[in-house]
Short mmCIF file of C-alpha atoms in Angstrom, two decimals:
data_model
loop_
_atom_site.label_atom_id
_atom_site.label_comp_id
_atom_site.label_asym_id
_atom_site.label_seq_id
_atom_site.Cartn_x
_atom_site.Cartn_y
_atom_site.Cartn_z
CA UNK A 1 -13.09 13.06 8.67
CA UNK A 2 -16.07 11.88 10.79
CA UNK A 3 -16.49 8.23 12.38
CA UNK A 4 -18.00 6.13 9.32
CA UNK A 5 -20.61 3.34 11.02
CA UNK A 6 -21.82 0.16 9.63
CA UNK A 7 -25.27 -0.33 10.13
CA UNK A 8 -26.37 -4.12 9.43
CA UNK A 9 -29.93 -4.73 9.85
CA UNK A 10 -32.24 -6.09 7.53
CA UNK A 11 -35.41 -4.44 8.79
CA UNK A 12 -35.12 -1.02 6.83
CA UNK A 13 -36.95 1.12 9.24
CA UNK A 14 -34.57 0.19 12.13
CA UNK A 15 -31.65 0.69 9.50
CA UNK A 16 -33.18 4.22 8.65
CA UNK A 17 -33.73 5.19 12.40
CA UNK A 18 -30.44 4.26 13.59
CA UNK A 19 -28.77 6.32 10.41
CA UNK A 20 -30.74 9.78 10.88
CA UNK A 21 -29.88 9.78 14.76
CA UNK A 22 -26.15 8.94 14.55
CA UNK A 23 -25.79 10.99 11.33
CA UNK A 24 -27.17 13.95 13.61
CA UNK A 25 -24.84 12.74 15.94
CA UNK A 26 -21.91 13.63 13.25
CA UNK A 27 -21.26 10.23 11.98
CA UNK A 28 -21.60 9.11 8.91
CA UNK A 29 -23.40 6.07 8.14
CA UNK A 30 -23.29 2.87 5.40
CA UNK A 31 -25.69 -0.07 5.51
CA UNK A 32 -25.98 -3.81 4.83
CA UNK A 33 -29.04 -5.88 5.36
CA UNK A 34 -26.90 -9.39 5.29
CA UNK A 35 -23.61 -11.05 6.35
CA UNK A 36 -22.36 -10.87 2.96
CA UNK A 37 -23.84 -7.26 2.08
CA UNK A 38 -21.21 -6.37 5.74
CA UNK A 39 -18.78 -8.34 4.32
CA UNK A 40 -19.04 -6.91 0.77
CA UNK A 41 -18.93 -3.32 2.16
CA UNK A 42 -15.95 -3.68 4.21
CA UNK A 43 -13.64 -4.76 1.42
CA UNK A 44 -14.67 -1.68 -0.13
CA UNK A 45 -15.41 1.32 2.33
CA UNK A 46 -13.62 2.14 5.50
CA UNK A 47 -15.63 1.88 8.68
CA UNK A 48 -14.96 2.78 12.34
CA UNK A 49 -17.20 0.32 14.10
CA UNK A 50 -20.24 -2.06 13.22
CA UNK A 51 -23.28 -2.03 15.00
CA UNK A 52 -25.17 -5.13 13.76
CA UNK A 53 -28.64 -7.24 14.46
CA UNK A 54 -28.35 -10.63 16.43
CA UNK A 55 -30.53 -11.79 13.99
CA UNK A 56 -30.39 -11.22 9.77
CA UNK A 57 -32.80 -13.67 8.59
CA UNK A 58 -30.85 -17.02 7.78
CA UNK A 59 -27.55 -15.75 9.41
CA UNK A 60 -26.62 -14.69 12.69
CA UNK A 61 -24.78 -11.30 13.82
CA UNK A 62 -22.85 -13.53 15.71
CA UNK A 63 -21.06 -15.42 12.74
CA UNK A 64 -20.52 -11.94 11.27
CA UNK A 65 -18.48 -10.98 14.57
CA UNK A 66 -16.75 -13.76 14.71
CA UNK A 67 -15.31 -13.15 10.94
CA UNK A 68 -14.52 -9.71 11.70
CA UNK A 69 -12.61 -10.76 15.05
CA UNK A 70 -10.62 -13.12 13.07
CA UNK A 71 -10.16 -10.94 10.07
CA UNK A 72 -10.05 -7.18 11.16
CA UNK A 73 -9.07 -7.74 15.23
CA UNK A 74 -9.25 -3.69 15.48
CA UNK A 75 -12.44 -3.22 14.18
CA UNK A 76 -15.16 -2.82 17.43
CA UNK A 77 -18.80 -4.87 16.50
CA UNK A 78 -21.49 -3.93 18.67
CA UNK A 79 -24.59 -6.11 18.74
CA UNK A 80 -27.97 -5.22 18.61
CA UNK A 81 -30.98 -8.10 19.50
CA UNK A 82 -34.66 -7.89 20.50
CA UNK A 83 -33.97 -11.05 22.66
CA UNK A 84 -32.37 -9.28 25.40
CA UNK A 85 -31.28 -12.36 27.71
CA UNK A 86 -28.24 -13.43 29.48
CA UNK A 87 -27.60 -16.10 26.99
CA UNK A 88 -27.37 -13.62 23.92
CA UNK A 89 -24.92 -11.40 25.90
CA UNK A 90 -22.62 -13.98 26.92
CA UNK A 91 -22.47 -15.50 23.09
CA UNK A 92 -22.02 -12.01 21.73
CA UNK A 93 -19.61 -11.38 23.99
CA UNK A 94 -17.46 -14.54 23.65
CA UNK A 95 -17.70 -14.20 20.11
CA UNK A 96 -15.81 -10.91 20.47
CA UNK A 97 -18.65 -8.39 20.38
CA UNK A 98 -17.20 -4.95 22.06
CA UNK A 99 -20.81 -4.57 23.52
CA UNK A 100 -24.31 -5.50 23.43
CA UNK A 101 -27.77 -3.55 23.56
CA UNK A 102 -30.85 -4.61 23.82
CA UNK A 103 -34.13 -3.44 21.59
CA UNK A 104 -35.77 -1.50 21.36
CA UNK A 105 -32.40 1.07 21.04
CA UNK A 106 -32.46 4.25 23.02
CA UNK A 107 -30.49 6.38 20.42
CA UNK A 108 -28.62 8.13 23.70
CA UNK A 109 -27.47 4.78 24.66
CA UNK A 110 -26.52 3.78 20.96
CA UNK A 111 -24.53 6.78 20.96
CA UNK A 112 -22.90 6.30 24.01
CA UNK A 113 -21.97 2.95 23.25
CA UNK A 114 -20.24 4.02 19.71
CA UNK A 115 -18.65 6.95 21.45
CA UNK A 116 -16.34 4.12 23.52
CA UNK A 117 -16.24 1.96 21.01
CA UNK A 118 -14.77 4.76 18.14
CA UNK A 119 -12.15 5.90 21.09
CA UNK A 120 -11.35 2.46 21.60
CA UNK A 121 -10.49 1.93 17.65
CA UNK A 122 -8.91 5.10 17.24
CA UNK A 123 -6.34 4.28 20.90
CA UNK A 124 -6.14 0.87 18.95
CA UNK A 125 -4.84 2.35 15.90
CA UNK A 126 -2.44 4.68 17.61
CA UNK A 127 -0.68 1.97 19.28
CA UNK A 128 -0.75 -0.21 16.18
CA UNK A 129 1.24 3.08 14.34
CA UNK A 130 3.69 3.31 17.27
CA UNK A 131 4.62 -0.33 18.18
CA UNK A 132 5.25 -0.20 13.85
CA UNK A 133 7.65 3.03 14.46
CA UNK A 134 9.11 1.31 17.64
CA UNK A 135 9.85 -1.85 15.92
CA UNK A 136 10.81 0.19 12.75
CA UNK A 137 13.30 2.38 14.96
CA UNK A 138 14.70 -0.60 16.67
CA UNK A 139 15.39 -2.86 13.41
CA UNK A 140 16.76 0.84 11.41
CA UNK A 141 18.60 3.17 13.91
CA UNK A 142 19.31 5.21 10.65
CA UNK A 143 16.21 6.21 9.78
CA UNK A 144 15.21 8.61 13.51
CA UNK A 145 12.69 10.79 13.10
CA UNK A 146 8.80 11.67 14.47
CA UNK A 147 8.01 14.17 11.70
CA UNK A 148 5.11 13.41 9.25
CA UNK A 149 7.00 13.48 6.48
CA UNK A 150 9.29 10.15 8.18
CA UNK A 151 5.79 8.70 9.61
CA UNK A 152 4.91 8.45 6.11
CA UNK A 153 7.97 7.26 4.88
CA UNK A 154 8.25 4.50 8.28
CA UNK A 155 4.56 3.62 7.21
CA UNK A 156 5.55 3.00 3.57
CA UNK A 157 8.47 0.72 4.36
CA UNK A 158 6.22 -1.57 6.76
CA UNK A 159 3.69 -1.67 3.96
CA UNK A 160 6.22 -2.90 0.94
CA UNK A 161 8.94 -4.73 2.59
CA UNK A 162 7.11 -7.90 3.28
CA UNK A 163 6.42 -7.88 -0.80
CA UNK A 164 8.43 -8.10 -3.37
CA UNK A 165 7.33 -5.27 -5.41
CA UNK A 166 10.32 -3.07 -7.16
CA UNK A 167 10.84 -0.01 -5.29
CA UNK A 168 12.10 3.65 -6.22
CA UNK A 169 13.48 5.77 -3.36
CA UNK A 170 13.79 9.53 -4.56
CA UNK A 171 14.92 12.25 -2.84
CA UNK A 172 17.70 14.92 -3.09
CA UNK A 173 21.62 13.93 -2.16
CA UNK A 174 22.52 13.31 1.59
CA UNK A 175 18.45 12.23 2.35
CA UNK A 176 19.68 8.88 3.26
CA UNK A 177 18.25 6.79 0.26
CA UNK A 178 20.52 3.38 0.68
CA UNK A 179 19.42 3.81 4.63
CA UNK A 180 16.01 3.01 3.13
CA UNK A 181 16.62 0.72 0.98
CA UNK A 182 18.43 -1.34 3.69
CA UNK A 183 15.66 -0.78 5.65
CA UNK A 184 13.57 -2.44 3.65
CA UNK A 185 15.44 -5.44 2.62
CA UNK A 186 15.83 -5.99 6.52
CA UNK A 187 11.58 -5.97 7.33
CA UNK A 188 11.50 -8.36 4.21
CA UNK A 189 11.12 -12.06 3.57
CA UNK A 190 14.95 -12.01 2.12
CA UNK A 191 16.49 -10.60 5.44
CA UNK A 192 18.33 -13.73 5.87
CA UNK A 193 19.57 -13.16 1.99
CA UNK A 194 22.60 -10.57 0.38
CA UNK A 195 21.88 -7.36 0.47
CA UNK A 196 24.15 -6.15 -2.48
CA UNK A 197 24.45 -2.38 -3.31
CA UNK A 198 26.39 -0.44 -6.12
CA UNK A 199 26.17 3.66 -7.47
CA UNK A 200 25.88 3.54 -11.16
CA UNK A 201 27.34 6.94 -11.02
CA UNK A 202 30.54 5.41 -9.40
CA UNK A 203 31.59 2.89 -12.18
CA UNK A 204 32.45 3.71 -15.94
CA UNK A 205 29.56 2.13 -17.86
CA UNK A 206 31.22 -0.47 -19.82
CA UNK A 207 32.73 -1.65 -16.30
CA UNK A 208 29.01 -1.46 -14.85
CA UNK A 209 27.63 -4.59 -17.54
CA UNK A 210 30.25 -6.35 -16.16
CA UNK A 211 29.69 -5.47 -12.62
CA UNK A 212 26.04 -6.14 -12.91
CA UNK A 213 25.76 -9.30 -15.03
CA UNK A 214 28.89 -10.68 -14.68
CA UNK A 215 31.42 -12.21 -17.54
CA UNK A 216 33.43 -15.51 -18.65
CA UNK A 217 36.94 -16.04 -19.08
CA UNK A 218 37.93 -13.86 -21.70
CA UNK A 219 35.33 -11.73 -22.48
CA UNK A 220 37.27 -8.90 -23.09
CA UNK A 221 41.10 -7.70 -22.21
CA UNK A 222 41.23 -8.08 -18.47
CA UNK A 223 38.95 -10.54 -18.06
CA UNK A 224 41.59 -13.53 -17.00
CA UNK A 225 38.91 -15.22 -15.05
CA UNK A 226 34.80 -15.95 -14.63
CA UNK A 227 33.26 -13.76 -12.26
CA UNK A 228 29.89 -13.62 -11.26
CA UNK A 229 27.82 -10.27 -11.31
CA UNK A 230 25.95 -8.68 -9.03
CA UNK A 231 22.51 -9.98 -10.25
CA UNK A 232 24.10 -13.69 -9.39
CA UNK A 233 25.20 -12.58 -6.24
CA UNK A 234 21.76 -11.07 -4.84
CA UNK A 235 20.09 -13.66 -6.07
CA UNK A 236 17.46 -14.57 -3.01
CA UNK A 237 18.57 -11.26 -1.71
CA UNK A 238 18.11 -7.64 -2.63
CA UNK A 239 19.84 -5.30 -5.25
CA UNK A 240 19.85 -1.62 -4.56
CA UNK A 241 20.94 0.13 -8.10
CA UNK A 242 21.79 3.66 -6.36
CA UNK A 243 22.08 6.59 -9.03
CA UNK A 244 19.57 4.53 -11.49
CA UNK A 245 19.40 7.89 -13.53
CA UNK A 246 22.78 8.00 -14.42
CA UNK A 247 22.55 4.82 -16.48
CA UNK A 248 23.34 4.91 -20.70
CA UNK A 249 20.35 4.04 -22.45
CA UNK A 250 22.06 0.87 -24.17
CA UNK A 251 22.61 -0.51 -20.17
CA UNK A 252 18.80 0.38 -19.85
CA UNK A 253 17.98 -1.84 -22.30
CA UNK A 254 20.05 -4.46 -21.14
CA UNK A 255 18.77 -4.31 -17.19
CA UNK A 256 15.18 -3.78 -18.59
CA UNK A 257 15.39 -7.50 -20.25
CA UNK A 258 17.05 -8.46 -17.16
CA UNK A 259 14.30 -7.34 -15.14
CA UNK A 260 11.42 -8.80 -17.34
CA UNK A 261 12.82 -12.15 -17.99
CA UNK A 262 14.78 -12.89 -14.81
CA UNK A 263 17.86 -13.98 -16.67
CA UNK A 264 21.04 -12.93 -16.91
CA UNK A 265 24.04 -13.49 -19.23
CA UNK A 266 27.56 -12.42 -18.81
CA UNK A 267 29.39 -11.08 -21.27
CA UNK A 268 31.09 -12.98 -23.47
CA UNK A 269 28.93 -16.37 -21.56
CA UNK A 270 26.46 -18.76 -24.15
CA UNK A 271 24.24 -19.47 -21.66
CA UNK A 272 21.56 -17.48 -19.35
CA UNK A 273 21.58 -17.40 -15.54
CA UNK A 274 17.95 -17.64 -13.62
CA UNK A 275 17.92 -14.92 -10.69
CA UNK A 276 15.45 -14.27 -8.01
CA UNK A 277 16.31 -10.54 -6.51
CA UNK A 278 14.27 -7.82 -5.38
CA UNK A 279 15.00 -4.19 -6.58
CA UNK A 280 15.49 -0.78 -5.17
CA UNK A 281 16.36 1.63 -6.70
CA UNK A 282 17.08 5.26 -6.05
CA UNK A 283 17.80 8.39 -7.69
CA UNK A 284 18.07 12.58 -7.12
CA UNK A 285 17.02 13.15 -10.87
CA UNK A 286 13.45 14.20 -12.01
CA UNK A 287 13.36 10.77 -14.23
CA UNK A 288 9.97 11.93 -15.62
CA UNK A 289 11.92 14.72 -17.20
CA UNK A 290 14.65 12.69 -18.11
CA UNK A 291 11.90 10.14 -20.03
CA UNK A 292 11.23 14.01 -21.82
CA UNK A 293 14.66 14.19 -22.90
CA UNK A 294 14.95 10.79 -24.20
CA UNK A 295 17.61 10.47 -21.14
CA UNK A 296 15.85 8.11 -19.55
CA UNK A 297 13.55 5.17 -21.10
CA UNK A 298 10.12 5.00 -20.02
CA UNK A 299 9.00 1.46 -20.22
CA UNK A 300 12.18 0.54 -17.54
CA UNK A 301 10.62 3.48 -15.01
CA UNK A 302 7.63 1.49 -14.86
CA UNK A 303 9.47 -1.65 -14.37
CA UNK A 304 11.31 0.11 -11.35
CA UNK A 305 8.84 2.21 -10.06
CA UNK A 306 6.38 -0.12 -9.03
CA UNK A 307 6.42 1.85 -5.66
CA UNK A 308 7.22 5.11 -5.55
CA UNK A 309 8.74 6.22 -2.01
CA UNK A 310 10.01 9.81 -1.64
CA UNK A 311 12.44 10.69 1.08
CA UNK A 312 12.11 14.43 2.07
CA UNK A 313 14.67 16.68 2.98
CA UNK A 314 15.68 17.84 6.37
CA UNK A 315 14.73 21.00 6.24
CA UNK A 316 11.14 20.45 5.52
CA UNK A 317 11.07 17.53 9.08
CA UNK A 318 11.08 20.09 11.39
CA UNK A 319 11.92 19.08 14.70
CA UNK A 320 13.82 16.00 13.14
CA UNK A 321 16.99 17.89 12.79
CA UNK A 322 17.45 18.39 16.55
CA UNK A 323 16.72 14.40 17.23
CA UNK A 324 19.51 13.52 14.99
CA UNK A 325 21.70 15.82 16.08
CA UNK A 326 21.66 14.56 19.29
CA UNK A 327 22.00 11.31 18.32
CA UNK A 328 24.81 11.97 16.01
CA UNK A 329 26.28 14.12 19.09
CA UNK A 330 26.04 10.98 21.10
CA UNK A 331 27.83 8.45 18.22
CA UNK A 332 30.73 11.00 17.98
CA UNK A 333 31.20 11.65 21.06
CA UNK A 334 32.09 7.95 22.06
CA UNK A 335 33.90 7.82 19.20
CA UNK A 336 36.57 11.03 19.99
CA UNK A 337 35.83 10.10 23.80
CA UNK A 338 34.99 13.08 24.82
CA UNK A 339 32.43 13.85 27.03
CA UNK A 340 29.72 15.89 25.19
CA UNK A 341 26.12 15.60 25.90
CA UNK A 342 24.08 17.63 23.93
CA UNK A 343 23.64 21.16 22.49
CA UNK A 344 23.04 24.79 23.65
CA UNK A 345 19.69 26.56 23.05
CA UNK A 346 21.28 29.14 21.31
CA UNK A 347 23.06 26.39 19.02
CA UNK A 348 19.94 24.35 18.47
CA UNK A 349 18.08 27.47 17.13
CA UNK A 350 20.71 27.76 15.03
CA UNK A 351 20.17 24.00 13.80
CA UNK A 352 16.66 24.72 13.24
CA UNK A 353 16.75 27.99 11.31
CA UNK A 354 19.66 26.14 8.90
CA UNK A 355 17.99 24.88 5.31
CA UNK A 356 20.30 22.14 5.35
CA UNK A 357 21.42 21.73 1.92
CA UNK A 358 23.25 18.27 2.14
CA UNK A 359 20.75 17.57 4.45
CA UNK A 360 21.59 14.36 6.81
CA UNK A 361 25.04 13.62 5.49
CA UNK A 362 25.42 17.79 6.39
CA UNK A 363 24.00 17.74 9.54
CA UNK A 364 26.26 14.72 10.56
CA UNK A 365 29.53 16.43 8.82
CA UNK A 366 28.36 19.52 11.11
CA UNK A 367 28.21 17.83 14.46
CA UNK A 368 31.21 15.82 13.94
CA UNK A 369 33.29 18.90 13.55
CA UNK A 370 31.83 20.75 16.68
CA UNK A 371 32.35 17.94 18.84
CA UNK A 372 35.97 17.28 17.52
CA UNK A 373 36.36 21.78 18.45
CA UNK A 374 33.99 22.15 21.30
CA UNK A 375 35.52 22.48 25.05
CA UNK A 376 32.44 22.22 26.54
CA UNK A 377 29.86 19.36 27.39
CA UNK A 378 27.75 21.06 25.33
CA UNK A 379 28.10 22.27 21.88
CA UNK A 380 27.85 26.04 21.39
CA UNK A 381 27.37 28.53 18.09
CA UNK A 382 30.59 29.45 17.96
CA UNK A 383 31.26 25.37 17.90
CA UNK A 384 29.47 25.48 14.38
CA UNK A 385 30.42 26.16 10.81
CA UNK A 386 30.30 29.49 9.64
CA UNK A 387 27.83 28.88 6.86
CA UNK A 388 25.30 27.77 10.09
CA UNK A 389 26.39 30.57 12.28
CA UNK A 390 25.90 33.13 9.59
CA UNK A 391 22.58 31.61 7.87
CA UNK A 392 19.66 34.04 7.08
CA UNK A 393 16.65 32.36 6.25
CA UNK A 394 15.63 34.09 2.66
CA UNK A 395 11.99 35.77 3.16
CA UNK A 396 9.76 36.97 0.31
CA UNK A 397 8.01 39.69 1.23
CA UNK A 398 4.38 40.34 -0.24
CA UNK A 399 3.72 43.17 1.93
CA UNK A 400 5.52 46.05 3.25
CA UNK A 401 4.65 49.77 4.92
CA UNK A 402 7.29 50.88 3.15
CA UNK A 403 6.55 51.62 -0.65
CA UNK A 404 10.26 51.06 -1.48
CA UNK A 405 10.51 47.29 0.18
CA UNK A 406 7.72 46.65 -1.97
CA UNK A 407 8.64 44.31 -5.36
CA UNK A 408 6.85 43.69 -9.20
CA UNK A 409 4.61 41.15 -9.41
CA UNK A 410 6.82 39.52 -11.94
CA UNK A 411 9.61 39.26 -9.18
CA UNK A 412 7.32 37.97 -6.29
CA UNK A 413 5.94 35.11 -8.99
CA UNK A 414 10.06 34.48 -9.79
CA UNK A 415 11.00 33.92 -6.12
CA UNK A 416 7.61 32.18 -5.21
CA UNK A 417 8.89 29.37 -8.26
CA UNK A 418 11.89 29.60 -7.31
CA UNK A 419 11.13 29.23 -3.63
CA UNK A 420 8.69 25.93 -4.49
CA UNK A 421 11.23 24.32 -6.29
CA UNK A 422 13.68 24.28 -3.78
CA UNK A 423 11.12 23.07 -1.54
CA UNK A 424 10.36 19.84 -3.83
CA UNK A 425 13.97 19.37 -3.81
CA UNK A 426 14.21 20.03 -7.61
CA UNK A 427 11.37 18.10 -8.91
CA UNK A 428 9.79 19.57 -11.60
CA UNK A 429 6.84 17.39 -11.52
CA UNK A 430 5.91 18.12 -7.70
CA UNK A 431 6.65 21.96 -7.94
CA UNK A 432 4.23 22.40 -11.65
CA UNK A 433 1.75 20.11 -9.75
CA UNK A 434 1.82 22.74 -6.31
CA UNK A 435 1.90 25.84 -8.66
CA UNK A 436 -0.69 24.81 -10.92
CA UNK A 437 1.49 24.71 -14.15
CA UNK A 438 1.93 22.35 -16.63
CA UNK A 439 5.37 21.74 -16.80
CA UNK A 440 6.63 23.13 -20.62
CA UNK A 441 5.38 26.30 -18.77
CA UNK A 442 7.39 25.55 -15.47
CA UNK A 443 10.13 24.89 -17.81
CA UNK A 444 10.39 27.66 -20.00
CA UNK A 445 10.08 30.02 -16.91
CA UNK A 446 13.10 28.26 -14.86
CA UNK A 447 15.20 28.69 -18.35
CA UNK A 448 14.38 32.37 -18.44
CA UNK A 449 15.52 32.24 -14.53
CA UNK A 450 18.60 30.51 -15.30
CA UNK A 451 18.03 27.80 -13.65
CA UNK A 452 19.64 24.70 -15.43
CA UNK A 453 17.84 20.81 -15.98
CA UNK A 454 20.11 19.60 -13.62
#
């Protein structure tokens, strides 16, 4: 996208000079002819530098730089003036101005002067993003990776942890979904508090009502005592409900009140409980389908999903897998003692080419095992398991110079679906949304493939 510049002036013939020479310069241009106007537009468009007048009739370009030093320190103001003396400089520059020109403008030196000042916002930037993914990698070990797709997700962490908005991590099995949520809980105001986890997958679902909000003396057969649920117990802290869409829908009723009202009561109890938690949440299911089925109840996915933050799998982080690898290489290898370093080119390939199913949880399983065989400092194919060392990625082939590799249509547009959906890792709603379907469509053609909801 090109460099957006605000232009504030408020003589409009300057304002319209200076926009036709930068915008044949390749920038694009907004305008304000007041402090407030500047002000007004930067809450709502997204500039790369401001090049404003000394003077705007009642207000000075000074007091505008000084607000924008205080409030946006990475945002470069250069300041324009037809009283070109030593005195204007020097308060420009102390108020934080990146530069100052003199009228009347030369539109070479204008540009010159933006061309430093949009390099210096865009180096500015950068480091921002990578003292955020140096801090993120040193507070969540877990989490490696310099792929987009774990930018993103790094990015989307910083951004919500320091609220207390209700979070839903998705993402297929093995992704590393509690990793996240324990990510966020530490960057969050409630570091110093619990961090209490459960998989409502793992516990029968009258045991989970008691697990979650807790019960009195009594309450039912085995309860010989009070005990305090896990709402209680996170309270000031976080609670990450992994597996959310394995939940009955008479439990989803229960944690929807829960999560509305901020008050529990345990079973079998008179009175209510005031709690102060954050949730996460996570899931593998397509809960949008599930609201479909009447699996799943809507108005709770709202409650959870106030954020939405998808984890993607391995195989689609590229160079990711070989990072981890090494560092899993380097965990296990202290942990059998043995003194392996790294892999083989010939193994990494192999690493690469892999789909990774179980994705992270795989890819750790993996290099355990060929550190525990390898008798070498370096891990080797044959130091793999099979399923690796005998992987063939699956290609669909649209064109061919031989007739008989050719295919129907109706098979290429089978695999393509096919081929899309495993790429979403199973969502329905991203895959109709790439292919252009509406999703009874999608569905109907994934029954006729076989393929089952789950």
């Amino acid at each position: 996208m090109p460099d957006r510049i605000l232009i504030v002036d408020d003589d409009p013939e300057m304002v319209t000079l200076l926009a036709r020479g930068l915008e044949r310069r390749g920038y694009q241009t907004v305008a304000a002819a007041s402090v407030e106007a500047a002000l007004a537009c930067l809450d709502e468009d997204d500039v790369t530098v401001v090049l404003t007048d000394l003077n705007l009739g009642g207000r000075s370009g000074l007091d505008l730089t000084q607000r924008l030093v205080a409030n946006r320190p990475g945002l470069p103001v250069i300041v324009l003036t037809g009283f070109g003396n030593l005195d204007a400089a020097i308060g420009a520059i102390r108020a934080g101005a990146f530069d100052f020109l003199a009228k009347p403008v030369d539109l070479d030196v204008v540009s010159v002067a933006l061309e430093r000042a949009v390099r210096h916002r865009h180096l500015t930037d950068e480091l921002v993003r990578l003292r955020r993914q140096v801090a993120t990698a040193a507070r969540d070990p877990e989490l490696l990776g310099g792929s987009d797709a774990m930018r993103a997700v790094h990015d989307l962490i910083a951004r919500v942890a320091p609220t207390d908005a209700s979070v839903l991590v998705t993402g297929e099995s093995g992704t590393g979904k509690e990793l996240v949520a324990r990510a966020i809980h530490r960057q969050s105001r409630r570091a110093d508090g619990p961090l209490v986890a459960i998989n409502c997958a793992a516990v029968p679902d009258n045991l989970l009502e008691s697990e979650l909000f807790g019960h009195v003396k009594g309450a039912f057969t085995d309860a010989r005592g009070t005990r305090a649920g896990l709402f209680v117990q996170a309270s000031g802290g976080t609670l990450f409900l992994d597996e959310i869409g394995e939940m009955s829908m008479a439990l989803q009723a229960k944690l929807l009140r829960v999560l509305q009202e901020r008050l529990v009561r345990p079973l079998g109890g008179d009175h209510e409980v005031a709690v102060d938690v954050r949730i996460i949440t996570a899931t593998n299911r397509d809960l949008e389908r599930a609201i479909e089925a009447q699996r799943f109840r809507e108005d709770l996915y709202y409650r959870i999903n106030v954020v939405h933050l998808p984890l993607p799998p391995l195989r689609a982080r590229g160079g990711d897998v070989l990072t981890l690898a090494h560092r899993f290489i380097t965990t296990t290898a202290e942990r059998f003692a043995k003194s392996v370093t790294g892999l083989t080119p010939a193994a990494a390939e192999r690493l690469v080419a892999y789909d990774w199913p179980g994705n992270v949880r795989e890819l750790g399983n993996a290099i355990e095992r060929a550190v525990a065989l390898t008798r070498f400092d370096a891990i080797t194919v044959d130091d793999l398991p099979e399923r690796i060392r005998a992987y063939t990625p699956a290609a669909l082939v649209v064109a061919a110079a031989d007739p008989s590799e050719l295919t129907t249509l109706e098979e290429i547009e089978r695999r393509y679906i096919l081929h899309v959906l495993a790429a979403t890792g199973g969502s329905r709603t991203q895959a109709s949304a790439i292919l252009g379907l509406d999703r009874k469509t999608l569905y109907r053609r994934l029954k006729a493939y076989g393929v089952s909801d789950d």
